[in-house]
Tab-separated table of C-alpha atoms in Angstrom:
chain	number	residue	atom	x	y	z
M	8	UNK	CA	97.492	-19.061	82.560
M	9	UNK	CA	100.918	-19.584	84.152
M	10	UNK	CA	102.495	-23.023	84.137
M	11	UNK	CA	102.842	-24.532	87.616
M	12	UNK	CA	106.033	-26.417	88.434
M	13	UNK	CA	106.127	-29.087	91.134
M	14	UNK	CA	109.384	-29.428	93.056
M	15	UNK	CA	109.490	-33.228	93.448
M	16	UNK	CA	112.760	-33.120	95.382
M	17	UNK	CA	111.330	-30.764	97.972
M	18	UNK	CA	108.240	-32.950	98.304
M	19	UNK	CA	110.371	-36.098	98.701
M	20	UNK	CA	112.531	-34.320	101.283
M	21	UNK	CA	109.449	-33.173	103.192
M	22	UNK	CA	107.928	-36.672	103.100
M	23	UNK	CA	111.163	-38.100	104.493
M	24	UNK	CA	111.155	-35.573	107.326
M	25	UNK	CA	107.524	-36.316	108.141
M	26	UNK	CA	108.189	-40.064	108.129
M	27	UNK	CA	111.144	-39.627	110.495
M	28	UNK	CA	108.870	-37.721	112.909
M	29	UNK	CA	106.214	-40.452	112.711
M	30	UNK	CA	108.916	-43.070	113.330
M	31	UNK	CA	109.896	-41.263	116.537
M	32	UNK	CA	106.329	-41.293	117.899
M	33	UNK	CA	104.419	-44.336	116.618
M	34	UNK	CA	100.652	-44.068	116.668
M	35	UNK	CA	98.972	-46.385	119.154
M	36	UNK	CA	95.265	-47.120	119.223
M	37	UNK	CA	93.760	-49.011	122.125
M	38	UNK	CA	90.854	-51.296	121.298
M	39	UNK	CA	88.656	-53.552	123.371
M	40	UNK	CA	87.979	-57.105	122.234
M	41	UNK	CA	84.440	-57.072	123.626
M	42	UNK	CA	82.022	-54.183	123.365
M	43	UNK	CA	79.776	-53.272	126.287
M	44	UNK	CA	76.052	-53.865	125.939
M	45	UNK	CA	74.778	-51.054	123.756
M	46	UNK	CA	71.225	-50.418	122.695
M	47	UNK	CA	70.617	-51.152	119.031
M	48	UNK	CA	69.181	-48.060	117.376
M	49	UNK	CA	68.416	-47.893	113.687
M	50	UNK	CA	71.372	-49.165	111.623
M	51	UNK	CA	73.872	-49.449	114.454
M	52	UNK	CA	76.244	-52.381	114.162
M	53	UNK	CA	78.896	-53.798	116.458
M	54	UNK	CA	82.022	-55.356	115.006
M	55	UNK	CA	83.746	-57.932	117.176
M	56	UNK	CA	86.344	-59.579	114.974
M	57	UNK	CA	88.049	-57.020	112.808
M	58	UNK	CA	87.946	-53.721	111.015
M	59	UNK	CA	85.043	-52.737	108.808
M	60	UNK	CA	85.502	-50.367	105.919
M	61	UNK	CA	82.459	-48.668	104.471
M	62	UNK	CA	82.951	-47.214	101.021
M	63	UNK	CA	85.837	-47.271	98.606
M	64	UNK	CA	89.173	-48.361	100.074
M	65	UNK	CA	91.249	-48.552	96.900
M	66	UNK	CA	94.928	-48.468	97.807
M	67	UNK	CA	94.266	-48.662	101.553
M	68	UNK	CA	96.674	-50.596	103.755
M	69	UNK	CA	95.725	-52.063	107.092
M	70	UNK	CA	97.673	-53.940	109.740
M	71	UNK	CA	95.614	-56.002	112.140
M	72	UNK	CA	96.603	-58.043	115.194
M	73	UNK	CA	100.294	-57.384	114.691
M	74	UNK	CA	103.032	-57.417	117.303
M	75	UNK	CA	103.841	-53.731	116.998
M	76	UNK	CA	106.035	-53.908	113.909
M	77	UNK	CA	104.465	-53.449	110.507
M	78	UNK	CA	106.153	-53.485	107.127
M	79	UNK	CA	103.833	-52.732	104.266
M	80	UNK	CA	104.366	-51.543	100.757
M	81	UNK	CA	102.522	-50.821	97.611
M	82	UNK	CA	103.745	-51.512	94.145
M	83	UNK	CA	102.745	-49.613	91.084
M	84	UNK	CA	102.477	-51.574	87.899
M	85	UNK	CA	102.666	-49.077	85.114
M	86	UNK	CA	103.446	-49.599	81.460
M	87	UNK	CA	106.923	-48.501	80.423
M	88	UNK	CA	106.961	-46.597	77.153
M	89	UNK	CA	108.391	-48.668	74.271
M	90	UNK	CA	112.158	-48.254	73.968
M	91	UNK	CA	112.610	-47.216	77.615
M	92	UNK	CA	112.564	-50.670	79.220
M	93	UNK	CA	116.353	-51.000	79.662
M	94	UNK	CA	116.558	-47.491	81.105
M	95	UNK	CA	113.756	-48.187	83.583
M	96	UNK	CA	115.461	-51.402	84.686
M	97	UNK	CA	118.810	-49.620	85.180
M	98	UNK	CA	117.164	-46.830	87.181
M	99	UNK	CA	115.233	-49.268	89.399
M	100	UNK	CA	118.422	-51.229	90.067
M	101	UNK	CA	120.326	-48.048	90.874
M	102	UNK	CA	117.584	-46.690	93.130
M	103	UNK	CA	117.485	-49.905	95.149
M	104	UNK	CA	121.228	-49.717	95.818
M	105	UNK	CA	121.403	-46.031	96.765
M	106	UNK	CA	120.747	-46.404	100.521
M	107	UNK	CA	123.734	-48.765	100.923
M	108	UNK	CA	126.209	-46.202	99.553
M	109	UNK	CA	126.302	-44.071	102.657
M	110	UNK	CA	125.513	-40.851	100.789
M	111	UNK	CA	124.734	-37.784	102.881
M	112	UNK	CA	120.995	-37.630	103.576
M	113	UNK	CA	120.396	-34.691	101.235
M	114	UNK	CA	122.302	-36.360	98.363
M	115	UNK	CA	120.397	-39.619	98.913
M	116	UNK	CA	117.106	-37.743	98.852
M	117	UNK	CA	118.101	-35.905	95.659
M	118	UNK	CA	119.255	-39.121	93.941
M	119	UNK	CA	116.048	-40.944	94.865
M	120	UNK	CA	113.931	-38.001	93.679
M	121	UNK	CA	115.820	-37.900	90.351
M	122	UNK	CA	115.365	-41.671	89.927
M	123	UNK	CA	111.650	-41.326	90.680
M	124	UNK	CA	111.433	-38.538	88.126
M	125	UNK	CA	112.932	-40.786	85.431
M	126	UNK	CA	110.583	-43.628	86.344
M	127	UNK	CA	107.599	-41.293	86.325
M	128	UNK	CA	108.593	-39.917	82.938
M	129	UNK	CA	109.161	-43.294	81.228
M	130	UNK	CA	105.592	-44.330	82.127
M	131	UNK	CA	104.139	-41.385	80.223
M	132	UNK	CA	102.615	-41.896	76.773
M	133	UNK	CA	105.282	-39.606	75.315
M	134	UNK	CA	108.277	-39.356	77.682
M	135	UNK	CA	110.193	-36.074	77.619
M	136	UNK	CA	113.828	-36.910	76.705
M	137	UNK	CA	115.045	-33.611	78.194
M	138	UNK	CA	113.567	-34.343	81.631
M	139	UNK	CA	115.019	-37.851	81.531
M	140	UNK	CA	118.508	-36.624	80.564
M	141	UNK	CA	118.502	-33.970	83.296
M	142	UNK	CA	117.438	-36.463	85.963
M	143	UNK	CA	120.020	-39.032	84.798
M	144	UNK	CA	122.721	-36.360	84.878
M	145	UNK	CA	121.735	-35.546	88.459
M	146	UNK	CA	121.923	-39.210	89.499
M	147	UNK	CA	125.287	-39.745	87.825
M	148	UNK	CA	126.584	-36.501	89.348
M	149	UNK	CA	125.650	-37.682	92.830
M	150	UNK	CA	127.236	-41.105	92.214
M	151	UNK	CA	130.457	-39.710	90.711
M	152	UNK	CA	132.208	-38.848	94.015
M	153	UNK	CA	131.522	-42.367	95.267
M	154	UNK	CA	132.702	-43.951	92.012
M	155	UNK	CA	135.971	-42.007	92.025
M	156	UNK	CA	136.609	-42.548	95.725
M	157	UNK	CA	136.294	-38.849	96.477
M	158	UNK	CA	133.369	-39.459	98.838
M	159	UNK	CA	134.452	-39.850	102.445
M	160	UNK	CA	133.851	-43.346	103.774
M	161	UNK	CA	133.011	-44.916	100.416
M	162	UNK	CA	134.491	-48.399	100.431
M	163	UNK	CA	135.835	-50.329	97.449
M	164	UNK	CA	132.516	-52.180	97.062
M	165	UNK	CA	130.591	-48.904	96.986
M	166	UNK	CA	133.023	-47.454	94.437
M	167	UNK	CA	132.676	-50.452	92.126
M	168	UNK	CA	128.895	-50.446	92.490
M	169	UNK	CA	128.677	-46.711	91.716
M	170	UNK	CA	130.908	-47.104	88.622
M	171	UNK	CA	128.720	-49.980	87.411
M	172	UNK	CA	125.520	-48.005	88.066
M	173	UNK	CA	126.849	-44.975	86.156
M	174	UNK	CA	127.805	-47.251	83.262
M	175	UNK	CA	124.395	-48.928	83.190
M	176	UNK	CA	122.591	-45.599	83.296
M	177	UNK	CA	124.790	-44.269	80.490
M	178	UNK	CA	124.350	-47.382	78.321
M	179	UNK	CA	120.584	-47.467	78.793
M	180	UNK	CA	120.078	-43.724	78.362
M	181	UNK	CA	118.172	-42.350	75.440
M	182	UNK	CA	120.022	-40.450	72.766
């Protein structure tokens, strides 16, 4: 049986494109506060004061009675493999700062995908050092033009941050 390879960067890129399209055309659902008189047949129920979820809703997110702007997030609490804690912390710190660098959209997407790959790998029972090294090399390669000032529009603060991030990733990397 052939081994299947998942292109995480392409998936992340596609998800970003889909999200941008959703952001352009927000979904609106009109609801009435009072229901008209309906005959009650069998197990029919009328809900007046909020949403009702029947069945498993693990991981579901719901915004109710908001003003049109919703910011929600989910956090994953996974166990970092022993010996990879410093690396995970450096990658999380780097990933959080990436959007402020002003990287081209494709480079930002690639750097975030590589960071996610490292974080996914260090939560495995037996992380693959080769996958981690390749992803770290990709991140550092995308940060290098900013760190050296070769990236157009990268300010002094961005250069210093990128140099620090590269150093932290290198110091925390596995051997």
